PDB file of C-alpha atoms in Angstrom:
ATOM      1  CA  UNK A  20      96.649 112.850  92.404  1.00  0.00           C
ATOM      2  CA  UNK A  21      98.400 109.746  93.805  1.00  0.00           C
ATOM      3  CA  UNK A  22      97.292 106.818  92.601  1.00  0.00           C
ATOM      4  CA  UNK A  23      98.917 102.920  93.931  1.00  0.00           C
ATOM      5  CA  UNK A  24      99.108  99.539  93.111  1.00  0.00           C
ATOM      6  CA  UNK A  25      99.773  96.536  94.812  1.00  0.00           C
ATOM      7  CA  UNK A  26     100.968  93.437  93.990  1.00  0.00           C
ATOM      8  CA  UNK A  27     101.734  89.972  96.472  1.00  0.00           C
ATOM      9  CA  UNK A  28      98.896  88.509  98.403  1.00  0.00           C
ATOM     10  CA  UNK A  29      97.761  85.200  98.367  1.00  0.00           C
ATOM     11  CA  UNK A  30      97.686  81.944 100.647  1.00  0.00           C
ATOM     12  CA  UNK A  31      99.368  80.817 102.560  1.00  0.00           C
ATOM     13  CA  UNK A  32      99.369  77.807 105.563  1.00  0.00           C
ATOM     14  CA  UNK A  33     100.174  79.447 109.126  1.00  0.00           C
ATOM     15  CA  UNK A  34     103.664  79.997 109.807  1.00  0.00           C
ATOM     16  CA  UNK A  35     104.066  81.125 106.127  1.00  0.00           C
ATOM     17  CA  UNK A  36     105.348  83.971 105.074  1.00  0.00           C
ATOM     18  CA  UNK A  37     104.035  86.797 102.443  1.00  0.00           C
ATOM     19  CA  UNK A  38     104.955  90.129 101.224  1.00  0.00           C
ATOM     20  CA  UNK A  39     102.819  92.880  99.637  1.00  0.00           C
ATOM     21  CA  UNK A  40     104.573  95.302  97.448  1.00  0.00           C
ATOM     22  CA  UNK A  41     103.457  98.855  96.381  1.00  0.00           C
ATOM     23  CA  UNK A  42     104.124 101.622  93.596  1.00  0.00           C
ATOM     24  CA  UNK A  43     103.020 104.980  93.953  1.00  0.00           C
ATOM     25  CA  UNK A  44     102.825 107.247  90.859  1.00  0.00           C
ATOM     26  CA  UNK A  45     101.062 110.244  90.308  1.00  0.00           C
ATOM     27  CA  UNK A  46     101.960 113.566  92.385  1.00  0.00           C
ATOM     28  CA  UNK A  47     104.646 111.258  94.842  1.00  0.00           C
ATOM     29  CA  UNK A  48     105.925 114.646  96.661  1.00  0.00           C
ATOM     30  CA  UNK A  49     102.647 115.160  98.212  1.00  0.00           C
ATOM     31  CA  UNK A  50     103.239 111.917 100.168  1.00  0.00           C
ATOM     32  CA  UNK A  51     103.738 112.286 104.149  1.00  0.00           C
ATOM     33  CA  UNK A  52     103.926 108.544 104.415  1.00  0.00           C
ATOM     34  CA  UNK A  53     103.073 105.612 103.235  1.00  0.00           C
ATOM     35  CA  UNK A  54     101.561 102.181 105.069  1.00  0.00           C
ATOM     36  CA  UNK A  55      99.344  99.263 105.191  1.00  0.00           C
ATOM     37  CA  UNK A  56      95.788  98.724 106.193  1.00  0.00           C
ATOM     38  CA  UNK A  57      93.845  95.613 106.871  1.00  0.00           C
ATOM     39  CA  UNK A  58      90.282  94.812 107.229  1.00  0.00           C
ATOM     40  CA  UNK A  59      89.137  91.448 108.097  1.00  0.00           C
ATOM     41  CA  UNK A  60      85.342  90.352 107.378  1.00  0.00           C
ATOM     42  CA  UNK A  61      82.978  92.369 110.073  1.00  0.00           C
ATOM     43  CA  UNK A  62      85.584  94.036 111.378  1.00  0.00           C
ATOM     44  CA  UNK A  63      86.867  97.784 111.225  1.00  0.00           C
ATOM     45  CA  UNK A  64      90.157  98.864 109.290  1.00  0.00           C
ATOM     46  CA  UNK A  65      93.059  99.015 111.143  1.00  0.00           C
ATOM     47  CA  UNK A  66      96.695 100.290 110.067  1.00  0.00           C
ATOM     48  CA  UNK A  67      99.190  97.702 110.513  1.00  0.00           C
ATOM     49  CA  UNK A  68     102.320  99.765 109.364  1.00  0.00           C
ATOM     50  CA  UNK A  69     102.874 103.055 108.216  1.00  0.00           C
ATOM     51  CA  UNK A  70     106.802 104.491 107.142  1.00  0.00           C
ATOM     52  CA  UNK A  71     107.246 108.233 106.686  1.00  0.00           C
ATOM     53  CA  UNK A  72     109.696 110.023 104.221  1.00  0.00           C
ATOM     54  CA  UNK A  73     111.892 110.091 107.272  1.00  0.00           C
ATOM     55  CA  UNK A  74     111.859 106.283 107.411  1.00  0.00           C
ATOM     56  CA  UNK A  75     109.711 106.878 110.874  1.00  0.00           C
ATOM     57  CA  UNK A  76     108.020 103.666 111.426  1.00  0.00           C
ATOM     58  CA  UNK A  77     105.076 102.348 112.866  1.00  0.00           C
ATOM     59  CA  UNK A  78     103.750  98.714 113.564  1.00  0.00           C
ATOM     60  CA  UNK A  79     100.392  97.636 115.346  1.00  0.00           C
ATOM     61  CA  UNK A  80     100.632  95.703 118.476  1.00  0.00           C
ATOM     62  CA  UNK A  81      99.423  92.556 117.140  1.00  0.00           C
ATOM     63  CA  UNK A  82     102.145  92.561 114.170  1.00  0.00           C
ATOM     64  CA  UNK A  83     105.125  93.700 116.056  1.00  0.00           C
ATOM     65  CA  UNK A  84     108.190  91.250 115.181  1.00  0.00           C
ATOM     66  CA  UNK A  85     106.163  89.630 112.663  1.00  0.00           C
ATOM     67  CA  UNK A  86     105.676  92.482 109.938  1.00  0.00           C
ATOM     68  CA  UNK A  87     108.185  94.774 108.798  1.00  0.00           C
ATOM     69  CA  UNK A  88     107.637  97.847 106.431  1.00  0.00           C
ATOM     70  CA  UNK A  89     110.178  99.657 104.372  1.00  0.00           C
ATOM     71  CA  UNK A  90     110.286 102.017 101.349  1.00  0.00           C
ATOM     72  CA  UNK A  91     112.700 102.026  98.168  1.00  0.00           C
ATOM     73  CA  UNK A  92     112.374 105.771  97.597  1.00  0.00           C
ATOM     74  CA  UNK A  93     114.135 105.834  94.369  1.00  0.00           C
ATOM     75  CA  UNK A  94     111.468 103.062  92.951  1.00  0.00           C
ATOM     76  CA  UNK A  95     108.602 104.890  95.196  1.00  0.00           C
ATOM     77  CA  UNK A  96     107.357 101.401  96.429  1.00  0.00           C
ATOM     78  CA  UNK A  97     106.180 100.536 100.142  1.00  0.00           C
ATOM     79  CA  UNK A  98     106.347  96.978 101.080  1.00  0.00           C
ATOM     80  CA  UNK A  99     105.333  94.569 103.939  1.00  0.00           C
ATOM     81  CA  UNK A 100     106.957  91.678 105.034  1.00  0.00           C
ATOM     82  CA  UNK A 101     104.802  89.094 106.687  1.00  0.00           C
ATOM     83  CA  UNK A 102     106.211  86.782 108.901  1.00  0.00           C
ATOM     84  CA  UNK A 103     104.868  83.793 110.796  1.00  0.00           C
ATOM     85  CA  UNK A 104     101.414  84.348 109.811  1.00  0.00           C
ATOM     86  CA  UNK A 105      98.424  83.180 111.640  1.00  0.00           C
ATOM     87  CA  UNK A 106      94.595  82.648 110.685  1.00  0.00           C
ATOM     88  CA  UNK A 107      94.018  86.204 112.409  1.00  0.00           C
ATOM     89  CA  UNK A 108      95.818  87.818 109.767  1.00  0.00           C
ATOM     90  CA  UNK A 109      93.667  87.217 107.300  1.00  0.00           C
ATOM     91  CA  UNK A 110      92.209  90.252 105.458  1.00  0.00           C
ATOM     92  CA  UNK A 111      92.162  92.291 102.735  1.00  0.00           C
ATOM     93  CA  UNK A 112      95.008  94.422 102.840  1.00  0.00           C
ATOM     94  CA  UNK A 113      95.098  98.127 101.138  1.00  0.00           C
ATOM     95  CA  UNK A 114      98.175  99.902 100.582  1.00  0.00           C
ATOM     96  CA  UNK A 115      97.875 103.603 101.789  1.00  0.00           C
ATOM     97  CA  UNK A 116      99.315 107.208 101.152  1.00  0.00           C
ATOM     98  CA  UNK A 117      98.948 109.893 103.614  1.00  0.00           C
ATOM     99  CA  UNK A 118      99.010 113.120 101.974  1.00  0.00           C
ATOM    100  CA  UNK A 119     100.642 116.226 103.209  1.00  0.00           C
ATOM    101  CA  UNK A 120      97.439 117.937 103.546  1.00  0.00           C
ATOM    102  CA  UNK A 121      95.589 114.992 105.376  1.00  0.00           C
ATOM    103  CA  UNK A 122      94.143 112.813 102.880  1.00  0.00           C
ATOM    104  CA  UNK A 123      94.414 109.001 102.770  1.00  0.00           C
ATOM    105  CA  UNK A 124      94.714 107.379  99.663  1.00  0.00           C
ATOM    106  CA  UNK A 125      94.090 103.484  99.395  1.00  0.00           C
ATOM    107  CA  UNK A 126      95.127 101.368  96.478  1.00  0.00           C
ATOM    108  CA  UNK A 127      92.769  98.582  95.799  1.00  0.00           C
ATOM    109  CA  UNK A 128      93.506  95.499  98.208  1.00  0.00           C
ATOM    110  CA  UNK A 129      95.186  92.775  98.119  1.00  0.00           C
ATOM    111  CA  UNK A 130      93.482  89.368  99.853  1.00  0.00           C
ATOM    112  CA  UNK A 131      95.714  87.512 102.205  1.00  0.00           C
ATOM    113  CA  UNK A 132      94.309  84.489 103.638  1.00  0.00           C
ATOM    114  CA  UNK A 133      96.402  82.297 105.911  1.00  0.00           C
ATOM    115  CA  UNK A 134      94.690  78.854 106.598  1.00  0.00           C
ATOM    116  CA  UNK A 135      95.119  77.161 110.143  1.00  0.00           C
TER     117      UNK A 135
END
């Protein structure tokens, strides 16, 4: 099992800037990658970042030059740097762990709010 816990979060006025950290622990060579999802009130998850063991990166469309991921593999810990941040960023954000043989595992959310 993999299990991971986040830390960072907050508020923050727009233009701010934020960043989410997490640790993975458990069974940490079963991990494919590693990212960040987001869900805002009524509206679906989304990844916003995701960083393989490869340090293969991907950012949504809506974050691109504003987030950045990376990984400190010899602390296992994913984190996301938030830059200029805008209302529409707000959400609850979940640190994730794909899993070699396809499951996702979500820590338990971290609440960014960024006030206009």
């Amino acid at each position: 099992q993999v299990q991971l816990v986040e830390s960072g979060g907050g508020l923050v006025q727009a233009g701010g800037s934020l960043r989410l950290s997490c640790a993975a622990s458990g069974n940490i060579f079963s991990i494919n990658s590693m990212g960040w999802y987001r869900q805002a009130p009524g509206m679906q998850r989304e990844l916003v970042a995701s960083i393989t063991t490869r340090g293969v990166t991907y950012t949504h469309d809506s974050v691109k030059g504003r987030f950045t991921i990376s990984r400190d593999d010899a602390e296992n810990t994913v984190s996301l740097q938030m830059d200029n941040l805008g209302p529409e960023d707000t959400a609850v954000y979940y640190c994730s762990a794909e899993l070699y043989y396809g499951e996702v595992v979500l820590g338990q959310g971290a609440q960014v709010t960024v006030s206009s």
